[in-house]
GROMACS .gro file of C-alpha atoms in nm:
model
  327
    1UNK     CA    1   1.165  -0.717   0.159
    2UNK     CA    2   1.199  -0.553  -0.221
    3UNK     CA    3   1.419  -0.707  -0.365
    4UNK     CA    4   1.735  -0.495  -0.552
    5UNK     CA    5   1.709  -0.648  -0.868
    6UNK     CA    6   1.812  -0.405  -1.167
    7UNK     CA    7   1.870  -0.487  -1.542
    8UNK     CA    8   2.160  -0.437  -1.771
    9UNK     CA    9   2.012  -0.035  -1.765
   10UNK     CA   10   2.049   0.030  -1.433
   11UNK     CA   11   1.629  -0.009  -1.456
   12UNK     CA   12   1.463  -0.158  -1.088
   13UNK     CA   13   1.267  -0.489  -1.200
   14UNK     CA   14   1.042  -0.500  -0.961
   15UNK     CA   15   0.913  -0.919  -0.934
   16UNK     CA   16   0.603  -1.072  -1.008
   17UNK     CA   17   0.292  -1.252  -0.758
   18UNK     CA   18   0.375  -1.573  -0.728
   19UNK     CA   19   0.039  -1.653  -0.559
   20UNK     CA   20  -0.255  -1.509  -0.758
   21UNK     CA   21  -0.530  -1.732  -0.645
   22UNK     CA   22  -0.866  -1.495  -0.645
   23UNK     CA   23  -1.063  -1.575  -0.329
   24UNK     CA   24  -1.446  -1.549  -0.478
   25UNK     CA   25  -1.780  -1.472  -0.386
   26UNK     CA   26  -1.917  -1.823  -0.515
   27UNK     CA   27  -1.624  -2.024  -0.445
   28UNK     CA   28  -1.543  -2.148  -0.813
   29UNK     CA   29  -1.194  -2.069  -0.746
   30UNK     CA   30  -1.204  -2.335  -0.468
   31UNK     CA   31  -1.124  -2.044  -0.270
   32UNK     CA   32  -1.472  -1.940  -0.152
   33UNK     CA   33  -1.528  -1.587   0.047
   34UNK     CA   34  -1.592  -1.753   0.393
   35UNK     CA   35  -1.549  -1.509   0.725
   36UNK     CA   36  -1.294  -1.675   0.901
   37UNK     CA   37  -1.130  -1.879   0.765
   38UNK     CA   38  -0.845  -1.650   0.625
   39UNK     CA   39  -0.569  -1.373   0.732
   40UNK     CA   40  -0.436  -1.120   0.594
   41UNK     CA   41  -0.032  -1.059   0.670
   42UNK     CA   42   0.090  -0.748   0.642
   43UNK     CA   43   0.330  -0.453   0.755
   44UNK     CA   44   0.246  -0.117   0.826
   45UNK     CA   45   0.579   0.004   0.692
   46UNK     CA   46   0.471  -0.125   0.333
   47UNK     CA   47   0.283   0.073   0.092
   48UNK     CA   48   0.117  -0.195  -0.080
   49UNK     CA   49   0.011  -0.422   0.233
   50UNK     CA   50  -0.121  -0.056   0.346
   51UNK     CA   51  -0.367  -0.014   0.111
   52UNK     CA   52  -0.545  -0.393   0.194
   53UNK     CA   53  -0.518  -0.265   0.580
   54UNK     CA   54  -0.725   0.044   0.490
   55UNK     CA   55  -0.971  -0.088   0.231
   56UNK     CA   56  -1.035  -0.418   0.463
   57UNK     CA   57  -1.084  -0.085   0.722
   58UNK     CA   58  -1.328   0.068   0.551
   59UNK     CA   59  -1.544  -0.186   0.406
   60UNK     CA   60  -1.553  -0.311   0.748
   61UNK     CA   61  -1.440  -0.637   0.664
   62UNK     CA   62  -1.247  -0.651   1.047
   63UNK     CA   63  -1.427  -0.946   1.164
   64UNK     CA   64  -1.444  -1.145   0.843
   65UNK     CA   65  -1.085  -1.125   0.811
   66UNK     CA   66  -0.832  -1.133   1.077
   67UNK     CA   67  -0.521  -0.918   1.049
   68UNK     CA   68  -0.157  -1.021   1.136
   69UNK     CA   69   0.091  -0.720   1.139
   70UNK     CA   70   0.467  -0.821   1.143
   71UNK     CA   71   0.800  -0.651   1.245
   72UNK     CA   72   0.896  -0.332   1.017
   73UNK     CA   73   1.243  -0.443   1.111
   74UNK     CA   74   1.291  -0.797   0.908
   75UNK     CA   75   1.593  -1.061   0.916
   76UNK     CA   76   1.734  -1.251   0.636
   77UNK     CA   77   1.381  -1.468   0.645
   78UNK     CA   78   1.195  -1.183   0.587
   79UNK     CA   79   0.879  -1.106   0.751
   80UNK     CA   80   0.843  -1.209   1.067
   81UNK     CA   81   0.590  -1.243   1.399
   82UNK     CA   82   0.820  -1.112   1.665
   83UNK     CA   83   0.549  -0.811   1.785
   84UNK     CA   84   0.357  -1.119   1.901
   85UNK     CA   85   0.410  -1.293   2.231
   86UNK     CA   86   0.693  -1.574   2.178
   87UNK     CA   87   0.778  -1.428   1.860
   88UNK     CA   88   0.438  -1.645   1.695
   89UNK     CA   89   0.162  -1.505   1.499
   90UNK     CA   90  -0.153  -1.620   1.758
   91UNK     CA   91  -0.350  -1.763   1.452
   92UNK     CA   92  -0.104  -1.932   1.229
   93UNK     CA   93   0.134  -2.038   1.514
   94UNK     CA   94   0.420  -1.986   1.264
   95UNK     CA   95   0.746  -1.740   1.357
   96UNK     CA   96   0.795  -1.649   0.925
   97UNK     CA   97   0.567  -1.537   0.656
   98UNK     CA   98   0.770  -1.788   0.455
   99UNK     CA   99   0.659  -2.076   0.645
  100UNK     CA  100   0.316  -2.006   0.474
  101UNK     CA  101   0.508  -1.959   0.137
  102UNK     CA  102   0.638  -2.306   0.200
  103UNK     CA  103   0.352  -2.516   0.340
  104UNK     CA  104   0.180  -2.393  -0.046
  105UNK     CA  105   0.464  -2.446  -0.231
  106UNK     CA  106   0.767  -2.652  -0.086
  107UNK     CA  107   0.961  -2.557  -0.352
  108UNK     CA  108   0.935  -2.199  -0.329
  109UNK     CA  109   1.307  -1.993  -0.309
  110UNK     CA  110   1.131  -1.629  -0.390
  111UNK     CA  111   1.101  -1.301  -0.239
  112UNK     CA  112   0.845  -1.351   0.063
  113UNK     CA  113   0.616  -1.049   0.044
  114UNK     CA  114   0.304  -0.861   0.193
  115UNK     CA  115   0.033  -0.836   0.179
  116UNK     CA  116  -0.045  -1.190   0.177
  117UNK     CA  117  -0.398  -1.380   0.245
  118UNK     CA  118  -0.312  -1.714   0.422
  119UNK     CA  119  -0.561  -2.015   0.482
  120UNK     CA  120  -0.593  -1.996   0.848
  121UNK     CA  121  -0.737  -2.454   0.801
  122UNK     CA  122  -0.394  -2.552   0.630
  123UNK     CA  123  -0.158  -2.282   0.698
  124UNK     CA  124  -0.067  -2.205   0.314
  125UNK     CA  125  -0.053  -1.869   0.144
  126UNK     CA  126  -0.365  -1.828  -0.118
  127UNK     CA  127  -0.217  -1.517  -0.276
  128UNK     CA  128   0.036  -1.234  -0.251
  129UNK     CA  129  -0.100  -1.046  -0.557
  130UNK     CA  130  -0.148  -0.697  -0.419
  131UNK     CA  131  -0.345  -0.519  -0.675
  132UNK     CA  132  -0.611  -0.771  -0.719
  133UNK     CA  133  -0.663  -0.829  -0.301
  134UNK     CA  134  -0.799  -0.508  -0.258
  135UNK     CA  135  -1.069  -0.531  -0.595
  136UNK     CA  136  -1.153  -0.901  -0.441
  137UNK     CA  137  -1.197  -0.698  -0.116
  138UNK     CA  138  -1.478  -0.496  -0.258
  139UNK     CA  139  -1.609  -0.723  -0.563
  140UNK     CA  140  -1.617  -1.046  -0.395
  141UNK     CA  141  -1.628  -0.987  -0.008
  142UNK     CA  142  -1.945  -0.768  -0.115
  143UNK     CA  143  -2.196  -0.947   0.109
  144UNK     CA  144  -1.982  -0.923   0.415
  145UNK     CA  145  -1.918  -0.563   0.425
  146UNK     CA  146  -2.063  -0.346   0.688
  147UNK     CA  147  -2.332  -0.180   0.677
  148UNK     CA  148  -2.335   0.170   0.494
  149UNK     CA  149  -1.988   0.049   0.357
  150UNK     CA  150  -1.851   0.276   0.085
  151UNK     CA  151  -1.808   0.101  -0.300
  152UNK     CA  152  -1.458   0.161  -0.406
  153UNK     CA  153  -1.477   0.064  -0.680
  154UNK     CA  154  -1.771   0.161  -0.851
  155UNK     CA  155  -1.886  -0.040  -1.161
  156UNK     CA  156  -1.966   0.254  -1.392
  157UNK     CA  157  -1.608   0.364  -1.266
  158UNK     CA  158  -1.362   0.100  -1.315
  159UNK     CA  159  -1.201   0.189  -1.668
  160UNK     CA  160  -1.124   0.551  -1.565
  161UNK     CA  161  -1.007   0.396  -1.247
  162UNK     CA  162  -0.802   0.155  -1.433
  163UNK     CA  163  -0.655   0.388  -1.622
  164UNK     CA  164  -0.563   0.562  -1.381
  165UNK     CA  165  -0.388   0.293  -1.148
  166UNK     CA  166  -0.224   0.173  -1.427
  167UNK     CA  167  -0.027   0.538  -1.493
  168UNK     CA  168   0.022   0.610  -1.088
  169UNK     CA  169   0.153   0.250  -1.072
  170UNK     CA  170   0.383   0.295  -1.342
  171UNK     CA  171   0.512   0.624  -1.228
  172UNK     CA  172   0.459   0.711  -0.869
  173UNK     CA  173   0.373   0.406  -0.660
  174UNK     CA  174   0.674   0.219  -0.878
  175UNK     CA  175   0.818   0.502  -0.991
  176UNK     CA  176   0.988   0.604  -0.647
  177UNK     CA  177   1.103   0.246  -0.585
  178UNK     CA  178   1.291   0.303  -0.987
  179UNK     CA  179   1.433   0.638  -0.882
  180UNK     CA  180   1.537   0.478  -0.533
  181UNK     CA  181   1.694   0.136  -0.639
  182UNK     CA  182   1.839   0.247  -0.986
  183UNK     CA  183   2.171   0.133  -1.053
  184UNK     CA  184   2.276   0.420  -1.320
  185UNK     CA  185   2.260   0.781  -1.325
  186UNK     CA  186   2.044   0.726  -1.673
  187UNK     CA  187   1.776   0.523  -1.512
  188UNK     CA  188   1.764   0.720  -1.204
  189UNK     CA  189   1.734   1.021  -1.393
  190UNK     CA  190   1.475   0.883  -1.606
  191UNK     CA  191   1.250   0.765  -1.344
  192UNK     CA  192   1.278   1.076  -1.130
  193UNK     CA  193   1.158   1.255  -1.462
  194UNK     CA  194   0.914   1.040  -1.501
  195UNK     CA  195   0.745   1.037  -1.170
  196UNK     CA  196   0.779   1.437  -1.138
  197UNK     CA  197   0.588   1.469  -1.429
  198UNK     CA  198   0.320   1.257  -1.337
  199UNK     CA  199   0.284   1.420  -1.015
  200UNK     CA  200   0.223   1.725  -1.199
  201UNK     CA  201  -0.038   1.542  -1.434
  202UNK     CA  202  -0.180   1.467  -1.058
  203UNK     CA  203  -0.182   1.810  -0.922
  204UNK     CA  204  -0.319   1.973  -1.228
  205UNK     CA  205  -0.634   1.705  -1.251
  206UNK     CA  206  -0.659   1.743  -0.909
  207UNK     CA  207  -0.673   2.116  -0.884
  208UNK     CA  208  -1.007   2.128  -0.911
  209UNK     CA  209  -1.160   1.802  -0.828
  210UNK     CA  210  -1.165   1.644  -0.490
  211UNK     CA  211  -1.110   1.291  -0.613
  212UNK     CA  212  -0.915   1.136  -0.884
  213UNK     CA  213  -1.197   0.945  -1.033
  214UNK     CA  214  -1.622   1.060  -0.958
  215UNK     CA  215  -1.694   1.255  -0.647
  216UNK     CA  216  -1.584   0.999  -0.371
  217UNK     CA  217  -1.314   0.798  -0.226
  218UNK     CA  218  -1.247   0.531  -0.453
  219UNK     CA  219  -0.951   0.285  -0.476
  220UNK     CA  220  -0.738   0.490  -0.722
  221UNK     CA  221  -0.768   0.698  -0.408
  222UNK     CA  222  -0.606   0.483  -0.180
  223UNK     CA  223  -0.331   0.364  -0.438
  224UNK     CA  224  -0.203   0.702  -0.423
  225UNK     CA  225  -0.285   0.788  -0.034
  226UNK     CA  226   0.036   0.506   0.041
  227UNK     CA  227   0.301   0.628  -0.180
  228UNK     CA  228   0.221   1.012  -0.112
  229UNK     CA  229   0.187   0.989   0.287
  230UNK     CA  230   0.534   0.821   0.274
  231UNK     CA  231   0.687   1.068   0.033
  232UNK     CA  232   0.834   1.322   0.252
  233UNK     CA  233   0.948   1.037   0.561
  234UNK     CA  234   1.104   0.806   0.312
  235UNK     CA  235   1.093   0.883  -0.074
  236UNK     CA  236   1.209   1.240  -0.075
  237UNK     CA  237   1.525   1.243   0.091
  238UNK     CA  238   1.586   0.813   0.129
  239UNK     CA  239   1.510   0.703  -0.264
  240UNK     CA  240   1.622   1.069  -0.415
  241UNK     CA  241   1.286   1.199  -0.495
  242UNK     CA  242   1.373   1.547  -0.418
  243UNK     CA  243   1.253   1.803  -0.671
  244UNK     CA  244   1.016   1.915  -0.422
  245UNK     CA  245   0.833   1.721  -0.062
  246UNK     CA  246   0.493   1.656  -0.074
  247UNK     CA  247   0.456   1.970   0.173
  248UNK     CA  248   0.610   2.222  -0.071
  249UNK     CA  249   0.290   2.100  -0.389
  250UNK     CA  250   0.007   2.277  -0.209
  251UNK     CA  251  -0.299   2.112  -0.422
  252UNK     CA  252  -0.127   1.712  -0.345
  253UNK     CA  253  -0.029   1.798   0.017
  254UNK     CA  254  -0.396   1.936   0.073
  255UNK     CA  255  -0.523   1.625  -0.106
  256UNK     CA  256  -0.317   1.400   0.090
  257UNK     CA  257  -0.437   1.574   0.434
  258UNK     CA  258  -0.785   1.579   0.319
  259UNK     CA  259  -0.738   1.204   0.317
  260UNK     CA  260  -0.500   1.151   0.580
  261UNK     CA  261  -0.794   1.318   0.836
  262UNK     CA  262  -1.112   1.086   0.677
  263UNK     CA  263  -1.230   0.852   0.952
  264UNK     CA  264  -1.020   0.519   0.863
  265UNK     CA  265  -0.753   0.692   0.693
  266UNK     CA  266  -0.512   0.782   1.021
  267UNK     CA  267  -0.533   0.464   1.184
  268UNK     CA  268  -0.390   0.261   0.944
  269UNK     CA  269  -0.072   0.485   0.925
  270UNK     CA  270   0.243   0.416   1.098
  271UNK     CA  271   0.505   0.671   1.061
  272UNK     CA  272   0.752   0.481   1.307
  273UNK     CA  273   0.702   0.175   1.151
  274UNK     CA  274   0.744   0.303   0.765
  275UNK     CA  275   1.083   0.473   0.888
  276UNK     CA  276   1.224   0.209   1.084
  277UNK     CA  277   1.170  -0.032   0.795
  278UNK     CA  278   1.316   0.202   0.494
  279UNK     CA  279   1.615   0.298   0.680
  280UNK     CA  280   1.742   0.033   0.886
  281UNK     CA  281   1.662  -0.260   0.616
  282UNK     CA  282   1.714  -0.144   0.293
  283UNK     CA  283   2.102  -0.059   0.435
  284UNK     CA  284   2.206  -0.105   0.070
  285UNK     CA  285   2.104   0.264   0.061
  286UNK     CA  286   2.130   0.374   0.400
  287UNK     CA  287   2.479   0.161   0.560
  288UNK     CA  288   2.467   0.337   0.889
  289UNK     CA  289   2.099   0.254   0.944
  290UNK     CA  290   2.067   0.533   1.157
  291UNK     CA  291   1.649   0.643   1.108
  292UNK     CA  292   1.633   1.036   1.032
  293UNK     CA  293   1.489   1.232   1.335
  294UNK     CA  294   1.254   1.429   1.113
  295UNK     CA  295   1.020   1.561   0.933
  296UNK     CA  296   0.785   1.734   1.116
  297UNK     CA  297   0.463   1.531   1.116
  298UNK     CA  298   0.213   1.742   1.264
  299UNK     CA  299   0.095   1.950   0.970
  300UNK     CA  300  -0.059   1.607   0.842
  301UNK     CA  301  -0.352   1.767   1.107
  302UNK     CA  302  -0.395   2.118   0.970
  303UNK     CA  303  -0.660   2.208   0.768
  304UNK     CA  304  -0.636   2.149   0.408
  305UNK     CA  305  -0.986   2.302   0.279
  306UNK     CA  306  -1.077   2.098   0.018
  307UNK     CA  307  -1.442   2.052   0.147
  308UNK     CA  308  -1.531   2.352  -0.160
  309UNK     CA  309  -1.460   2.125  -0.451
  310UNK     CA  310  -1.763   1.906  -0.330
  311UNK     CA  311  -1.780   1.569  -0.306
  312UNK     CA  312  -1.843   1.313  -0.001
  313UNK     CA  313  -1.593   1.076   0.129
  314UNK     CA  314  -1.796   0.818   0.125
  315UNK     CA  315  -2.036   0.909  -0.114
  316UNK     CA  316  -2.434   0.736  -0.011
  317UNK     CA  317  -2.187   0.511   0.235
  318UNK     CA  318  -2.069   0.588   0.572
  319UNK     CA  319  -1.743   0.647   0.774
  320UNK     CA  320  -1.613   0.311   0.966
  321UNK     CA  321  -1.709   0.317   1.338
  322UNK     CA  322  -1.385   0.206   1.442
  323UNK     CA  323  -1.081   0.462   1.374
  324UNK     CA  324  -0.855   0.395   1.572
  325UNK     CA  325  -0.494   0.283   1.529
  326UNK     CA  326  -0.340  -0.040   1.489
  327UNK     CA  327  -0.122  -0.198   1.656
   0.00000   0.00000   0.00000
């Protein structure tokens, strides 16, 4: 669960990873890249565990890495394993996320958060730090991709792609979580400024490229996917992001439904599970909990006819054989 914490300004702080052990390729972390031996925890309702679901997707990483997907709807321990039989994740045998926060650090009274990679051997979480899962996904889990698997994160790329994250981050992926838990009209105002206007700094480099960095998918890509295909369900109306929906910006809602329809994309999406959690857990903004009826999701499936600015998903790679959705 986020956690409401605000400064003296009204300004969301939003918490640090208190696990950042890297999982590597040669093991000189003590952490070594072994199929098997870890999972990765996650909800579909969350933004950032939905980007590890979808790049672990596409690099085809599925049987190298198990996946455990916990209740949208959490209690006052957080995550937990009740969409399993007896309420237990099958692997871990554990009802909490936090009982893997405990058994690495006893001592541990923080936010429990996903997505987290647990060692499956002793049952303790190696890390919960979000933006470096998915670059260890493609750097370090290299020799157990699939076949054909796309690179996301292209070497010759990275700096424009860091750049990038680093100003979506800041302003969109954050920036609706600062609009929606603000505390004053100041910092509100200031955040919804600031993530309007890089939206705009989106829609005008994406006018007339396909991507946002090169001429594939790559994981700046997929940072933005999450936020924007829960803008209109959640951020628009829920955190007070309302200067226009994704639907009304025709170059991001074609960008978004270009991605939203690329074999991997759609099955990782769970529109009842991203409303559910929003509305009837963060009741600090929504007290009646009662989930909003709309919008209308179908135009997510309409053309969007961005095939003309070039470009291939995928790039030399290909699309995952296995699209379809989770549980």
């Amino acid at each position: 669960m986020t956690k409401l914490t605000t400064n003296d300004a009204g300004e969301f702080v939003r918490g640090g990873n208190r696990f950042d052990a890297r999982i590597t390729a040669d093991g000189s972390s003590t952490w070594p890249a072994e199929p098997g031996r870890y999972r990765l925890v996650v909800s579909l309702a969350c933004p950032w565990a939905s980007r590890a679901v979808l790049v672990r997707r596409l690099l085809g990483l599925e049987d190298a890495i198990s996946l455990a997907v916990a209740d949208p709807i959490q209690d006052e321990r957080s995550w937990r394993f009740t969409l399993d039989s007896e309420g237990r994740d099958p692997i871990l045998g554990i009802e909490f996320l936090a009982e893997a926060y405990a058994a690495a650090d006893p001592g541990y009274d923080g936010g429990v958060s996903v997505p987290a990679v647990v060692d499956v051997p002793t049952g303790q979480v190696v890390t919960n730090d979000y933006p470096r899962i998915t670059l260890d996904f493609s750097t370090e889990w290299r020799a157990h991709h699939r076949s054909g698997a796309p690179d996301l994160y292209p070497e010759a790329w990275r700096d424009e792609i860091d750049e990038v994250n680093e100003l979506v981050f800041r302003d969109v992926n954050n920036g609706v979580y600062r609009a929606g838990f603000a505390s004053s009209q100041e910092a509100y105002e200031r955040a919804y400024r600031e993530l309007f206007e890089r939206l705009d700094w989106l829609t005008s480099r994406l006018a007339a490229r396909r991507y946002l960095v090169g001429d594939h998918i790559t994981e700046a890509d997929i940072r933005l996917f999450t936020t924007l295909v829960r803008f209109d369900p959640v951020y628009h109306g829920h955190f007070k992001c309302n200067r226009e929906k994704l639907a009304e910006n025709p170059v991001l809602w074609a960008y978004a439904r270009d991605l939203y329809q690329t074999p991997g994309f759609a099955g990782t999406v769970n529109f009842d599970h991203i409303k559910r959690h929003y509305y009837q857990v963060l009741h600090q903004l929504n007290p009646s909990r009662i989930v909003p009826a709309g919008p209308d999701l179908s135009g997510w499936t309409e053309p969007h006819g961005r095939e003309a600015l070039g470009g291939t998903p995928f790039g030399d790679g290909t699309p995952p054989p296995d699209v379809s959705a989770l549980p």
